Amino acid sequence: MKLCVVVLLLLIHNAAAVLHTSRNFYTASSEVPNFPEFVAVGYVDDVQIDHYDSNTQRAEPKQDWMNKVTVEDPQYWEEQTQRGLNAQQGFKVNIETLKQRFNQTGGVHIVQRMYGCDWDDETGEVKGYDQHGYDGEDFISFDLQSLSWVAAKQQAFITKMKLDKDKAQLARWKNDLTQQCPDWLKKFVSYGQSTLKRTVFPSVSLLQKSPSSPVTCHASGFYPNRIMLFWARDGEEVHEGVEPGVSLPNHDGTFQRSVHLDLSSVPPADWEKYECVFKISGAQKPTVTKLERERIRTNRGRGGGGGDGEGEFPVGPVIGAVLGAAVLILVLVLGGVYFRKRQNQGFKRASTTDMSSSSKESSSSDLIPRSKLSTK
């Protein structure tokens, strides 16, 4: 019965089909020391595929299999470089435009864009996204349902009004998000299928810093990042006293994630009722790790015992998680993910720019790009 409950739980978790994602992150910054003024990065299924920044001024592949694109389009990387240069120039003007709108002068400021799509290779369903932000907050976004722009700030209303008037351009944006983006995403998934469609299972450890600390279930070395990691009691998922973590990148392209369980109100005799469940989307069986004292690695040794050091709390994963978090934050800043994440939308891939403005501002400082996806 217990196993049936866990399987049912996993089926519920897996109700949403596996998606392939195309994500572009564009970021322009001002007065950030030792940082490029403009950075563009692209991801497919959480794997970085390209990079451009204002220092190198070159679009470059980040995966060997991305060079396959030149078989169909020999000028692909030259075209991407030109798009990067155009975006760089547009974003530089954008910061000045936004500083005017927010009555700002100097200081650190960041303009961001997230642009791209999700493609379900089972149902064929496609979802597109186009979100823009300024200094860590939403500014304006494109609504595919109404084919209109949604202003998140009063200062964005000028942009919304101008863009909503151009019906032909709204139709082109819809085509970019629902046709071009998934078409290129399918190609990229085909090019990199040996990497993107591989499955790597993690090592799972139970960690506890001190007897009063939560017990952490730490999974590291898994791919893809479409996974579930949760605590269960008697086969049913536990929410009370549980603090889930986020996936962090490892240096080898795999991921790590932790989930913490507070056992301070749980009688010791009931510990054996708990287990940590790891499941990769699409995999047949979950990895179930029972909560047994002798398996917990602590500062005092395995299971709280004293001491040969074999089972001591592993500083490697902890340091790796900290460094991974630092790397992730850097990627998110560079990639333009410092928006407040919406519950119903992920952060998606971006493109070149060319912004919209008020009558007092130069037409070259449009806050929204009118060009196509960076993937063509």
PDB file of N, CA and C in Angstrom, residues 145 201 252 298:
ATOM      1  N   GLN A 145      -2.056  36.060 -25.244  1.00  0.00           N
ATOM      2  CA  GLN A 145      -3.489  35.825 -25.353  1.00  0.00           C
ATOM      3  C   GLN A 145      -4.222  37.039 -25.926  1.00  0.00           C
ATOM      4  N   PHE A 201      21.800   9.801 -12.957  1.00  0.00           N
ATOM      5  CA  PHE A 201      21.242   9.730 -11.613  1.00  0.00           C
ATOM      6  C   PHE A 201      22.258  10.241 -10.595  1.00  0.00           C
ATOM      7  N   ASP A 252      30.411  20.223 -13.898  1.00  0.00           N
ATOM      8  CA  ASP A 252      30.424  19.252 -15.000  1.00  0.00           C
ATOM      9  C   ASP A 252      29.135  19.253 -15.815  1.00  0.00           C
ATOM     10  N   THR A 298      27.180  13.673   9.799  1.00  0.00           N
ATOM     11  CA  THR A 298      27.163  14.860  10.643  1.00  0.00           C
ATOM     12  C   THR A 298      28.580  15.315  10.935  1.00  0.00           C
TER      13      THR A 298
END
